[in-house]
Coordinates of C-alpha atoms in Angstrom, one line a residue:
X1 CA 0.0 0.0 0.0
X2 CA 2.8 2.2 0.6
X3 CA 3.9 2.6 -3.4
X4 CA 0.3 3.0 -3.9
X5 CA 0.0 6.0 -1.6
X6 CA 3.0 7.5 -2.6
X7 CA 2.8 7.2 -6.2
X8 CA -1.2 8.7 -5.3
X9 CA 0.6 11.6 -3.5
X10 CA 2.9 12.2 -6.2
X11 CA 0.7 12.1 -8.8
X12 CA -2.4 14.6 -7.4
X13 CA 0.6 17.3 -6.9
X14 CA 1.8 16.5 -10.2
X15 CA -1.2 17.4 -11.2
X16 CA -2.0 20.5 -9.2
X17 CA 1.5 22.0 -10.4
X18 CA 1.1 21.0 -14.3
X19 CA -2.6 22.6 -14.5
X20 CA -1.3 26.1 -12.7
X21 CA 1.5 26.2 -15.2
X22 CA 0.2 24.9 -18.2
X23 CA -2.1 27.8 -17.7
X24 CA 0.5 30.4 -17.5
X25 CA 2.9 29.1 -20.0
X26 CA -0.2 29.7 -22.5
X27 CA -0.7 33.2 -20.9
X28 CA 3.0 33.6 -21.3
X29 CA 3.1 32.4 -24.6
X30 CA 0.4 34.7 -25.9
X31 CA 2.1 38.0 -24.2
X32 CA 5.4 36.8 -25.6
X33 CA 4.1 36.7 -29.5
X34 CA 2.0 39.5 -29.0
X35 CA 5.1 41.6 -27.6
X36 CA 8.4 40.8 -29.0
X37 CA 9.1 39.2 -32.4
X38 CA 9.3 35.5 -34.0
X39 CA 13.2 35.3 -33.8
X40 CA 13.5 36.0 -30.4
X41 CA 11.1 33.2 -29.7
X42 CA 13.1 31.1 -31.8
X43 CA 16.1 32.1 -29.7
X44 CA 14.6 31.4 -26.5
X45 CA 13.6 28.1 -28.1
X46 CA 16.9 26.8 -29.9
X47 CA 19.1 27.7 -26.6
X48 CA 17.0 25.9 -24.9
X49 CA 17.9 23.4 -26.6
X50 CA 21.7 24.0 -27.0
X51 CA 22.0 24.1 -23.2
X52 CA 19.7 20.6 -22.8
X53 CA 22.7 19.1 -25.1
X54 CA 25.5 20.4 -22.6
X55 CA 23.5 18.9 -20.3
X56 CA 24.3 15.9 -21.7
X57 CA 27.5 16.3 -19.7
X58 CA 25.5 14.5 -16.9
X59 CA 25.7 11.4 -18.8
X60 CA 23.8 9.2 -16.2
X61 CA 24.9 9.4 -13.5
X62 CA 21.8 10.5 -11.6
X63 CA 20.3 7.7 -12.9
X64 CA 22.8 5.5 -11.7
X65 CA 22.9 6.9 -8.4
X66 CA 19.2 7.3 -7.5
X67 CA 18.9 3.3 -8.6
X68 CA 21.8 2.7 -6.2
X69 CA 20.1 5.1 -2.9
X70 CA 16.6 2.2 -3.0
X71 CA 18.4 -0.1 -1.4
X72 CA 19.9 1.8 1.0
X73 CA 16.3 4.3 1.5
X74 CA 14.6 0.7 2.0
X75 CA 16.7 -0.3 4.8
X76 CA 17.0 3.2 6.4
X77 CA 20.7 2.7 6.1
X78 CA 22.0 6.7 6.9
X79 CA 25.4 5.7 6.8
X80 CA 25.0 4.3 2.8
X81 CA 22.7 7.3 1.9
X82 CA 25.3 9.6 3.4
X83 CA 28.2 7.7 1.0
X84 CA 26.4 7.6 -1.6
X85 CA 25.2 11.6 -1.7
X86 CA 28.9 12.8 -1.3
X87 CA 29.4 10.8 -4.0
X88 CA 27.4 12.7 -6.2
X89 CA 27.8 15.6 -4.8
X90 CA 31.8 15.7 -5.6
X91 CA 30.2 14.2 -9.7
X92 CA 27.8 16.9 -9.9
X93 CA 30.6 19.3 -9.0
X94 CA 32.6 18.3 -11.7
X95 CA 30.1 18.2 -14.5
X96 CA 29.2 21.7 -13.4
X97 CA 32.3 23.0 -14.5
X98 CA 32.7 20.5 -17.5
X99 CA 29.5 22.1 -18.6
X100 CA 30.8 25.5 -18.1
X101 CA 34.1 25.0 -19.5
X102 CA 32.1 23.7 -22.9
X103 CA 29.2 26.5 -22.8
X104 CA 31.5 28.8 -23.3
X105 CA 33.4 27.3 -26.3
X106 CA 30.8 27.1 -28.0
X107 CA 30.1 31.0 -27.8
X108 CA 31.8 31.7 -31.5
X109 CA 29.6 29.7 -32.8
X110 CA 26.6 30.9 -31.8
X111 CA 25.9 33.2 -35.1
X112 CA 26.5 29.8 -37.0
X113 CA 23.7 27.8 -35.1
X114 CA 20.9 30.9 -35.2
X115 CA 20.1 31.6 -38.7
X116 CA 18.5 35.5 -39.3
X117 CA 18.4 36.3 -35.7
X118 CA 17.5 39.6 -35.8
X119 CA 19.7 40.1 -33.5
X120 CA 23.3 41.6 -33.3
X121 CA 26.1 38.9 -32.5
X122 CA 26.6 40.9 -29.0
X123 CA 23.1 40.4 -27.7
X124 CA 23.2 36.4 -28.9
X125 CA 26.0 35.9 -26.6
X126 CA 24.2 38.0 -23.4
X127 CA 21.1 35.9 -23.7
X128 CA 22.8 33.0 -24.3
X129 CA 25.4 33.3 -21.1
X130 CA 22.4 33.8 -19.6
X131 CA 21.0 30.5 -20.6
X132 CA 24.2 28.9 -19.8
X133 CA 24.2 30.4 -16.0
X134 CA 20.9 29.0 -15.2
X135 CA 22.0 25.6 -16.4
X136 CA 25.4 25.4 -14.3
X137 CA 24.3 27.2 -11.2
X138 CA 21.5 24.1 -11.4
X139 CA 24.1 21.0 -10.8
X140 CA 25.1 22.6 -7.3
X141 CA 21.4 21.7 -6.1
X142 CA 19.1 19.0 -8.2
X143 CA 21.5 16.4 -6.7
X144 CA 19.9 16.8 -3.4
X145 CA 16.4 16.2 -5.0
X146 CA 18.2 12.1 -5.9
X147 CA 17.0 11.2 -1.7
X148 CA 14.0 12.5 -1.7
X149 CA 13.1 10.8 -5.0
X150 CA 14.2 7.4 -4.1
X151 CA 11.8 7.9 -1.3
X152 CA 9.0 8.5 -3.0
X153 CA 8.4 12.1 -2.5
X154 CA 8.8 13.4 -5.9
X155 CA 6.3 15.5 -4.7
X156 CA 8.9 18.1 -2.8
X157 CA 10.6 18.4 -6.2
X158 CA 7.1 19.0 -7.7
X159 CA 5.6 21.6 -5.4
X160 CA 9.0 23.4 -5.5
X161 CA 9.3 23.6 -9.1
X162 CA 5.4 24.7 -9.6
X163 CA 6.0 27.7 -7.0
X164 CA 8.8 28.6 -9.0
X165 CA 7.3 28.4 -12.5
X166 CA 4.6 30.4 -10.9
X167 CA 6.7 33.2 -9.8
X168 CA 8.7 33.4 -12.7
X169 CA 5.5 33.6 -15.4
X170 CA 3.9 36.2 -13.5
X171 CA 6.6 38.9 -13.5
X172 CA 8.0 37.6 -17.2
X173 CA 4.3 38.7 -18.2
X174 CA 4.5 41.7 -16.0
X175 CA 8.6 42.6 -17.5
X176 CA 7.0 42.0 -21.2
X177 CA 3.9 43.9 -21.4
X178 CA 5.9 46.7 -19.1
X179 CA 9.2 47.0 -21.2
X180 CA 8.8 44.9 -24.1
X181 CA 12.8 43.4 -23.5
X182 CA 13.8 40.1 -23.9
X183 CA 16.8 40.5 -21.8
X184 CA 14.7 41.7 -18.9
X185 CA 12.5 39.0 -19.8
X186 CA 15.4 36.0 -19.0
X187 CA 16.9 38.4 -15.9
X188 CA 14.0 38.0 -14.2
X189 CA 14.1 33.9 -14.8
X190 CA 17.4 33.4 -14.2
X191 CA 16.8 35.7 -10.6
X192 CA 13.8 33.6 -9.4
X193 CA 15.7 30.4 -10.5
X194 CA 18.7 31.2 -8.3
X195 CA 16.6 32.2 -5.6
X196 CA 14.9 28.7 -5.8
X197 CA 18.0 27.1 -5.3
X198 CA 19.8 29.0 -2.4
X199 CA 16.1 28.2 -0.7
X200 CA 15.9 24.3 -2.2
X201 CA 19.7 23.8 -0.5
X202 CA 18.4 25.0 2.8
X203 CA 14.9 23.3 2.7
X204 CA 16.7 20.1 2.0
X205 CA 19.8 20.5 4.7
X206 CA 16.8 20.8 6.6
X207 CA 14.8 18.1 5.8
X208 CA 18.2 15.7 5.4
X209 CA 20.4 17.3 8.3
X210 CA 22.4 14.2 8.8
X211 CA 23.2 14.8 4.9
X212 CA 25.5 17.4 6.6
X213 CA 27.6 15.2 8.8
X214 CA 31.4 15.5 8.0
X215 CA 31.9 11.7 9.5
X216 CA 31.3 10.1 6.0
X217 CA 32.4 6.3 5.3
X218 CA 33.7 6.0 1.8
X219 CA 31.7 3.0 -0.6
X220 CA 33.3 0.2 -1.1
X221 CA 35.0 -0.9 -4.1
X222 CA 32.4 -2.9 -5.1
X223 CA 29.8 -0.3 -4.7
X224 CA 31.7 2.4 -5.9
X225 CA 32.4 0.1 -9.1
X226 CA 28.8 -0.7 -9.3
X227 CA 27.4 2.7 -9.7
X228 CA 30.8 3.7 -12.4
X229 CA 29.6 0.3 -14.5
X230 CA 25.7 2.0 -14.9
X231 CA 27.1 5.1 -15.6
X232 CA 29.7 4.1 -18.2
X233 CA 26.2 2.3 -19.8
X234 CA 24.2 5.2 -19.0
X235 CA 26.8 7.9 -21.0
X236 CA 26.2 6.4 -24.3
X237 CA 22.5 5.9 -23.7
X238 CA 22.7 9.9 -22.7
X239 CA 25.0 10.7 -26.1
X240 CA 22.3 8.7 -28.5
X241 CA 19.7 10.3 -26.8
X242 CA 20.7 13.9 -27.2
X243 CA 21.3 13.7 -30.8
X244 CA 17.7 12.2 -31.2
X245 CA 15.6 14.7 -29.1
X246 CA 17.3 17.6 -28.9
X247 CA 18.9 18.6 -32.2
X248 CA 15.8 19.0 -34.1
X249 CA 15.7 23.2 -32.9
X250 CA 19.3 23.3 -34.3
X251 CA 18.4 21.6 -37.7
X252 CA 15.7 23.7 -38.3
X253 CA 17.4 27.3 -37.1
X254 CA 20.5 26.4 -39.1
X255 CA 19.2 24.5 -41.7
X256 CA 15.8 26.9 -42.4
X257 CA 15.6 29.6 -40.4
X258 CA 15.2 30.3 -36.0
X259 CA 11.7 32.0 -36.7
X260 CA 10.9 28.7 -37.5
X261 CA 11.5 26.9 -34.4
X262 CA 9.4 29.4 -32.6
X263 CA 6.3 28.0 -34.7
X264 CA 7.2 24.5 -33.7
X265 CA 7.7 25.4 -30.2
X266 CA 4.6 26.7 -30.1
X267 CA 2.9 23.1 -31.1
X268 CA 5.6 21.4 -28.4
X269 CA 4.1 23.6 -25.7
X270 CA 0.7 22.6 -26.6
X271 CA 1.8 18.8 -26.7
X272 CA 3.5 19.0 -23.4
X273 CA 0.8 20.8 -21.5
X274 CA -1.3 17.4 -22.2
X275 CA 1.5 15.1 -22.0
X276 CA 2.7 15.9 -19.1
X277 CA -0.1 15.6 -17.4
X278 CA 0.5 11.9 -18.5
X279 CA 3.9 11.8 -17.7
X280 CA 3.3 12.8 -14.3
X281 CA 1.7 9.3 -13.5
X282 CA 4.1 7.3 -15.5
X283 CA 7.1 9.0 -13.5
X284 CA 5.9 9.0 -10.3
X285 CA 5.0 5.3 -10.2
X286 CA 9.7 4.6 -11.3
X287 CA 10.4 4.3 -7.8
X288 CA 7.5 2.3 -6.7
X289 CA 8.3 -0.4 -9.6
X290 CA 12.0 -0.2 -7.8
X291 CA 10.6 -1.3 -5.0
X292 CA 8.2 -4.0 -6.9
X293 CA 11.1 -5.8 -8.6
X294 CA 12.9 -5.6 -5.3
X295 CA 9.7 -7.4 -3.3
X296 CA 7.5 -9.6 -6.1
X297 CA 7.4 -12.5 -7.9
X298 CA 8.3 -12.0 -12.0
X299 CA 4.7 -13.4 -12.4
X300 CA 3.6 -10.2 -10.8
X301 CA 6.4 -8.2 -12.6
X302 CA 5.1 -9.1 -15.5
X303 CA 1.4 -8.4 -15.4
X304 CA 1.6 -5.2 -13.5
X305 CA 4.4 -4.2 -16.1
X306 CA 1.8 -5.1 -18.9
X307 CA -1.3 -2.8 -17.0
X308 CA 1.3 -0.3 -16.7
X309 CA 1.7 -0.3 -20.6
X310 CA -2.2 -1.0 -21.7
X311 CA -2.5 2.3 -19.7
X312 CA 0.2 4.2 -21.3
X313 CA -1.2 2.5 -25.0
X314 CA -4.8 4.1 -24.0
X315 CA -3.8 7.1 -22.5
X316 CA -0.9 8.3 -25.2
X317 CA -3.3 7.0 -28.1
X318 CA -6.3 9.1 -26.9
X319 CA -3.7 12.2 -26.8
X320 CA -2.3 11.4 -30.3
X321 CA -6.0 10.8 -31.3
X322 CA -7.3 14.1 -29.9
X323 CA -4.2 16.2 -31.5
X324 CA -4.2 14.5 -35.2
X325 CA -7.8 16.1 -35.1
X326 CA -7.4 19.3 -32.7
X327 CA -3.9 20.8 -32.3
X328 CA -3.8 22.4 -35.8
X329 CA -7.2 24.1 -35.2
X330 CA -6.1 24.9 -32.0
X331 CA -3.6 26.8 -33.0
X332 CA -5.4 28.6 -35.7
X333 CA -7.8 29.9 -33.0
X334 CA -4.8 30.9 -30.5
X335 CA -2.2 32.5 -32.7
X336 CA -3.8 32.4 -36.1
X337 CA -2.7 30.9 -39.5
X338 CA 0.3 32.1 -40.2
X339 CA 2.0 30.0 -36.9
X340 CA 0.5 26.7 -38.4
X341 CA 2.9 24.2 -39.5
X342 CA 2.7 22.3 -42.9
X343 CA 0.6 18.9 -42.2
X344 CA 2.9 16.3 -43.0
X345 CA 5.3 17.7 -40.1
X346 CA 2.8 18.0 -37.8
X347 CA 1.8 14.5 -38.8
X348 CA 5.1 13.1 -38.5
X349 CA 5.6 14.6 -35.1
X350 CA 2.1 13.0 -33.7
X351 CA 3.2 9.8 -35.0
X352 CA 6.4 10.3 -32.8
X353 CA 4.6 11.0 -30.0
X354 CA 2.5 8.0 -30.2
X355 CA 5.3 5.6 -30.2
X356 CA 7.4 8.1 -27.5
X357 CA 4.3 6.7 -25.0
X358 CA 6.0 3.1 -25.2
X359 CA 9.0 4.0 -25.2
X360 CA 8.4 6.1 -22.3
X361 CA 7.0 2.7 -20.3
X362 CA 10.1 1.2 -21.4
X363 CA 12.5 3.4 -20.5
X364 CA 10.8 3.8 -17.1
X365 CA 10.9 -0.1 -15.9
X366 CA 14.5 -0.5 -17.5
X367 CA 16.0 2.1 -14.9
X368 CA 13.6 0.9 -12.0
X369 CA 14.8 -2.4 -12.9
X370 CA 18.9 -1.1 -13.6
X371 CA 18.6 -2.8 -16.9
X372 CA 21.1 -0.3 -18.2
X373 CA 23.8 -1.9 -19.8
X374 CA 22.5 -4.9 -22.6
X375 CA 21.3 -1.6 -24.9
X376 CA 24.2 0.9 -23.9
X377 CA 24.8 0.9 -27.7
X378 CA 21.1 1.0 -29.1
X379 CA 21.0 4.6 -28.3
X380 CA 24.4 5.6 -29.6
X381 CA 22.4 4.4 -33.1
X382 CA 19.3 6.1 -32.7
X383 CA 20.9 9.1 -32.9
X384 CA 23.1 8.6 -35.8
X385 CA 20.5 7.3 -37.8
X386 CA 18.4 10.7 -36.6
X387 CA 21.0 12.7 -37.7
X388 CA 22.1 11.8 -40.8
X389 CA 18.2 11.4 -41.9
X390 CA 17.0 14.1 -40.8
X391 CA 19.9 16.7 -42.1
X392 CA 19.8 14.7 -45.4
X393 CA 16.4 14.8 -45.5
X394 CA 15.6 19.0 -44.5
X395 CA 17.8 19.5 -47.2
X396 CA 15.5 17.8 -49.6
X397 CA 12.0 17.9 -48.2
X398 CA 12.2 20.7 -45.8
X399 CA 10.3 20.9 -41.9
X400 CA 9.0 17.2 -42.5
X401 CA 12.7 15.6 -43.1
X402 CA 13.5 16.2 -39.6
X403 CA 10.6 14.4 -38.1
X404 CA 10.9 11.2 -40.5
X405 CA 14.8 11.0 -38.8
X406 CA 12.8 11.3 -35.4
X407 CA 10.0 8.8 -36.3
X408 CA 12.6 6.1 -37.8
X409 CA 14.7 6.0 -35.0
X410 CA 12.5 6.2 -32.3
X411 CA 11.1 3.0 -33.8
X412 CA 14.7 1.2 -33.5
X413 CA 13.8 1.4 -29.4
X414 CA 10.7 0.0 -29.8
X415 CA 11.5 -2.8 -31.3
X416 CA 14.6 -3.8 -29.6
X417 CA 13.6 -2.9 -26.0
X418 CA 11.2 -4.8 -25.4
X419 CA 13.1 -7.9 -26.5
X420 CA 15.9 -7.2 -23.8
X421 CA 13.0 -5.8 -21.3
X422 CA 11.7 -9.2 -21.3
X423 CA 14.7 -11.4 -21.8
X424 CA 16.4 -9.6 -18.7
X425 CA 13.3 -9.2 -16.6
X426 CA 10.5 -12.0 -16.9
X427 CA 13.0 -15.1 -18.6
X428 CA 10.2 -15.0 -21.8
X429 CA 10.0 -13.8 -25.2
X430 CA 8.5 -10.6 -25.8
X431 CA 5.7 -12.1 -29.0
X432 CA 2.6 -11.1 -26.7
X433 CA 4.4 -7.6 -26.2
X434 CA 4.1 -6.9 -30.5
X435 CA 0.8 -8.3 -30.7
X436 CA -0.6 -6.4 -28.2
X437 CA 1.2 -3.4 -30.0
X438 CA -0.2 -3.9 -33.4
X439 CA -4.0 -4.5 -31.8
X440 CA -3.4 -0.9 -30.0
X441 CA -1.9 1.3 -32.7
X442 CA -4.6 -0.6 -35.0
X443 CA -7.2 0.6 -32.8
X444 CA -5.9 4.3 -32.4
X445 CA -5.4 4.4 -36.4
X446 CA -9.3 3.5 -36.8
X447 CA -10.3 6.0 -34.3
X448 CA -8.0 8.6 -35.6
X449 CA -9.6 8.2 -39.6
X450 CA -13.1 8.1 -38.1
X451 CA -12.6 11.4 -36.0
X452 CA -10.9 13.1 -38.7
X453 CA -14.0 12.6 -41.3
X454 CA -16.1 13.7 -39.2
X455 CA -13.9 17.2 -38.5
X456 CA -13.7 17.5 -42.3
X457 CA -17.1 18.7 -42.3
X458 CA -18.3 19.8 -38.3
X459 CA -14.5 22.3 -38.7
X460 CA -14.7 23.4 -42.0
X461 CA -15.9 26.6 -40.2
X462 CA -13.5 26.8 -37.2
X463 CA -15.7 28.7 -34.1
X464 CA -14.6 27.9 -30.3
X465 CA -18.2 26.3 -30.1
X466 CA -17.9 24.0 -33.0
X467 CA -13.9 23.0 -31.9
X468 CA -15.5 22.1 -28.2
X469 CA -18.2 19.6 -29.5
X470 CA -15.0 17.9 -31.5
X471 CA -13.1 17.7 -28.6
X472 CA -16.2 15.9 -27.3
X473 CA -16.5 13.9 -30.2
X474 CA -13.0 12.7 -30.1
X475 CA -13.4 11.4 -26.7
X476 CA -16.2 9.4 -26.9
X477 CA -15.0 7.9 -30.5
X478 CA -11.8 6.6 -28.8
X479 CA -12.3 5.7 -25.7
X480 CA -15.5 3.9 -26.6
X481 CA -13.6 2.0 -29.2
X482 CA -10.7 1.3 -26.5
X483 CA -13.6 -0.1 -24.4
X484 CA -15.0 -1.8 -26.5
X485 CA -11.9 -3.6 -27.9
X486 CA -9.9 -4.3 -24.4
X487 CA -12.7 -3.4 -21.7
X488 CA -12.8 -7.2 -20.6
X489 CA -8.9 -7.6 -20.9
X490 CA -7.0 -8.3 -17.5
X491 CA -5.3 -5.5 -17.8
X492 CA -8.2 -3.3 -18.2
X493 CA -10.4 -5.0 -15.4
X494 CA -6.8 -4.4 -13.4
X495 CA -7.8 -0.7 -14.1
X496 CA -11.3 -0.6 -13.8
X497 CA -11.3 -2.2 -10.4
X498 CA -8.7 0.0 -9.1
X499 CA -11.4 3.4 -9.9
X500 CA -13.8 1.4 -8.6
X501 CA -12.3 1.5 -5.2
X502 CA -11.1 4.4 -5.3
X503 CA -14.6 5.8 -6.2
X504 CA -16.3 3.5 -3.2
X505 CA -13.6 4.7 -0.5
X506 CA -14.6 8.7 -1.5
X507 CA -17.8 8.0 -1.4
X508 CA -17.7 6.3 2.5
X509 CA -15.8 9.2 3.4
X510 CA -18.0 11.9 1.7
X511 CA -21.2 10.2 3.3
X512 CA -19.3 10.3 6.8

């Protein structure tokens, strides 16, 4: 009951935080297009990006470390805990200045990776040392968060970073409709971020005072060897999957042009706001499977691994569903048509998305389970293949070339995961895994061509009214479909009986 509770606790903040700043990223967003220009939104976009590559310089070793704290966290060993969090503390430290010392090498090139600015070469370098700033100061403090994630409180991280984002939107919209200036506008972020983190280090000191405890017994060989092997795995896992998801903003500001990757940032924010609200239960439930595969049978792996993935197959396809027939009107009413994006791209990018879902289950039991090192190549090869598809491909097809390098190698991971997932895991062979996979995307294809006949006609005149009784449409289409198809599957009675519950128990305590 204890994984249950926490993941519950976890995910209702999660929720709380993603609504309040879904809401004022849109408000933001608006302000921001209304207020200052299309490059500089393609700036803030394509840095952004840059920086989440130097990131890269993390290469997995959170990961390896926050697998390596459940055992200890489990058994309430302080002593361990205390090892292991000087430990990455002394990493982080290094990385921080590794990622400095590569930031700013890269500043020469900045005029090279931002094509028609708008901007003179002097103010690209400002914003983006200001970028770079918010990134290193940030390795001095998200180590902390590793204990109180491997004890199930993601929450803490959640309801810090929500305040935060909170904070920050207001005054940005307040600096922007006030000056107009986009330096103003990433002062006041990188002040509020740094103010976060001189308060997260003393909420967390607080919280974890015997972190501060100078008598510190060093790991053991074995240990300390155990945690270097995942992370050795874990870098080229990191490598493969920066150059898959986070080059496509540099393709398209150097290959096209930066305004561009505002336009498509715009469809990403709209994308997240509603997949993260989806991400938010897959991620808070990691460290309650670490604690599954620690306590269970494989048996009970195994079918709770398979609910976990009917639900991310249901929930991702209704998403994808809902946005083949909804995002591109959406933005049409929001911004207007000259932000939408050509259909194929857009197509290519929901098709992405659809496939990310399993990936995302995958990804999420391998590190709960430490299966890190039987792909530590596959990633590596994702992101060549993205790369040299998708700058051959922009260079003959434009936008759309991008996403079919995305789209292609995404699909490597979901073939070949699932074969070591099972192998290494549950001792079977993943055929059941592929059929299920074909009966779900066949189901979300037929919902997706029967919603979008019907918007051919019922949008043809886009009004809010007429988008609203779509959005209603799509949701009945699919998920009655879904029901209809897997309503009396295990995995869905799994489901079922767990909302039934929870509906039974509010119920008691509202008739108390």
């Amino acid at each position: 009951m204890g994984r249950v509770r926490f993941a519950e606790k976890n995910i209702l903040f999660g929720y709380i935080g993603q609504a309040a700043t879904m809401l004022m990223s849109f408000v933001l967003r608006t302000i921001f297009i209304q207020n200052l220009s299309e490059q500089l939104l393609g700036i803030n976009s394509t840095y952004s990006n840059v920086l989440s590559i130097l990131s890269m310089a993390e290469l997995g070793i959170g990961t390896a470390l926050n697998f390596a704290l459940y055992k200890p966290v489990a058994e309430n060993d302080r002593e361990k805990i205390k090892s292991y969090m000087q430990m990455y503390r002394k990493a982080y430290t290094v990385i921080a200045f590794v990622v400095a010392c590569i930031g700013l090498v890269l500043v020469p090139f900045l005029p090279r990776l931002v094509k028609n600015p708008g901007v003179s070469s002097a103010e690209l370098t400002l914003y983006y040392l200001i970028f770079l700033f918010n990134t290193v100061s940030t390795y001095f403090v998200s180590y902390k968060y590793s204990l109180c994630n491997a004890e199930q409180k993601n929450y803490i991280q959640t309801n810090i970073n929500t305040i935060t984002k909170l904070v920050t939107t207001g005054l940005q919209i307040a600096v922007i409709v006030i000056t107009r200036n986009f330096l103003f506008y990433l002062l006041t972020d990188m002040f509020v971020q740094f103010a976060q983190k001189i308060f997260v280090s003393w909420y967390l000191n607080r919280l974890y005072p015997y972190l501060l405890e100078k008598n510190v017994r060093p790991l053991t060989k074995e240990e300390h060897d155990e945690v270097w092997t995942k992370t050795r795995a874990l870098v080229l896992h990191k490598v493969g999957d920066v150059a898959r998801l986070q080059t496509d903003s540099l393709i398209i500001s150097s290959f096209i042009q930066v305004s561009v990757a505002g336009m498509v940032d715009n469809y990403t924010l709209v994308i997240n706001a509603v997949t993260n609200f989806v991400n938010i239960i897959f991620n808070s439930v990691i460290s309650g499977f670490g604690n599954l595969i620690a306590t269970e049978s494989k048996e009970r792996q195994l079918f709770l691994f398979r609910v976990y993935r009917f639900f991310a197959s249901w929930i991702y396809g209704f998403a994808v569903a809902g946005f083949f027939t909804l995002l591109t009107p959406l933005i049409r009413i929001w911004l207007g048509d000259s932000w939408v994006l050509p259909s194929a791209a857009v197509s290519l990018i929901l098709m992405d998305l659809y496939f990310k879902g399993e990936r995302t289950v995958l990804s999420n039991y391998k590190t709960a389970a430490g299966v890190f090192e039987q792909d530590k190549w596959l990633a590596l090869i994702q992101g060549a293949v993205n790369l040299v598809l998708s700058i051959w491909l922009v260079q003959k097809i434009g936008l759309a070339g991008i996403y079919v390098g995305t789209v292609v190698s995404g699909l490597i991971a979901n073939v070949t995961k699932p074969i070591i997932i099972y192998r290494a895991c549950f001792d079977r062979k993943p055929s059941g895994y592929f059929a299920d996979s074909a009966r779900y995307v066949a189901a979300t294809a037929v919902s997706i061509l029967v919603c979008h006949w019907i918007a051919g006609s019922l949008l043809s005149e886009l009004t809010i009214v007429r988008f609203l009784v779509m959005a209603v449409i799509v949701t009945a289409i699919y998920n009655g479909l879904f029901l209809l198809l897997f309503g009396r599957s295990g995995e869905a009675e799994y489901l079922l009986g767990i909302a039934a519950r929870r509906l039974r128990r509010g119920g008691h305590r509202d008739a108390e």
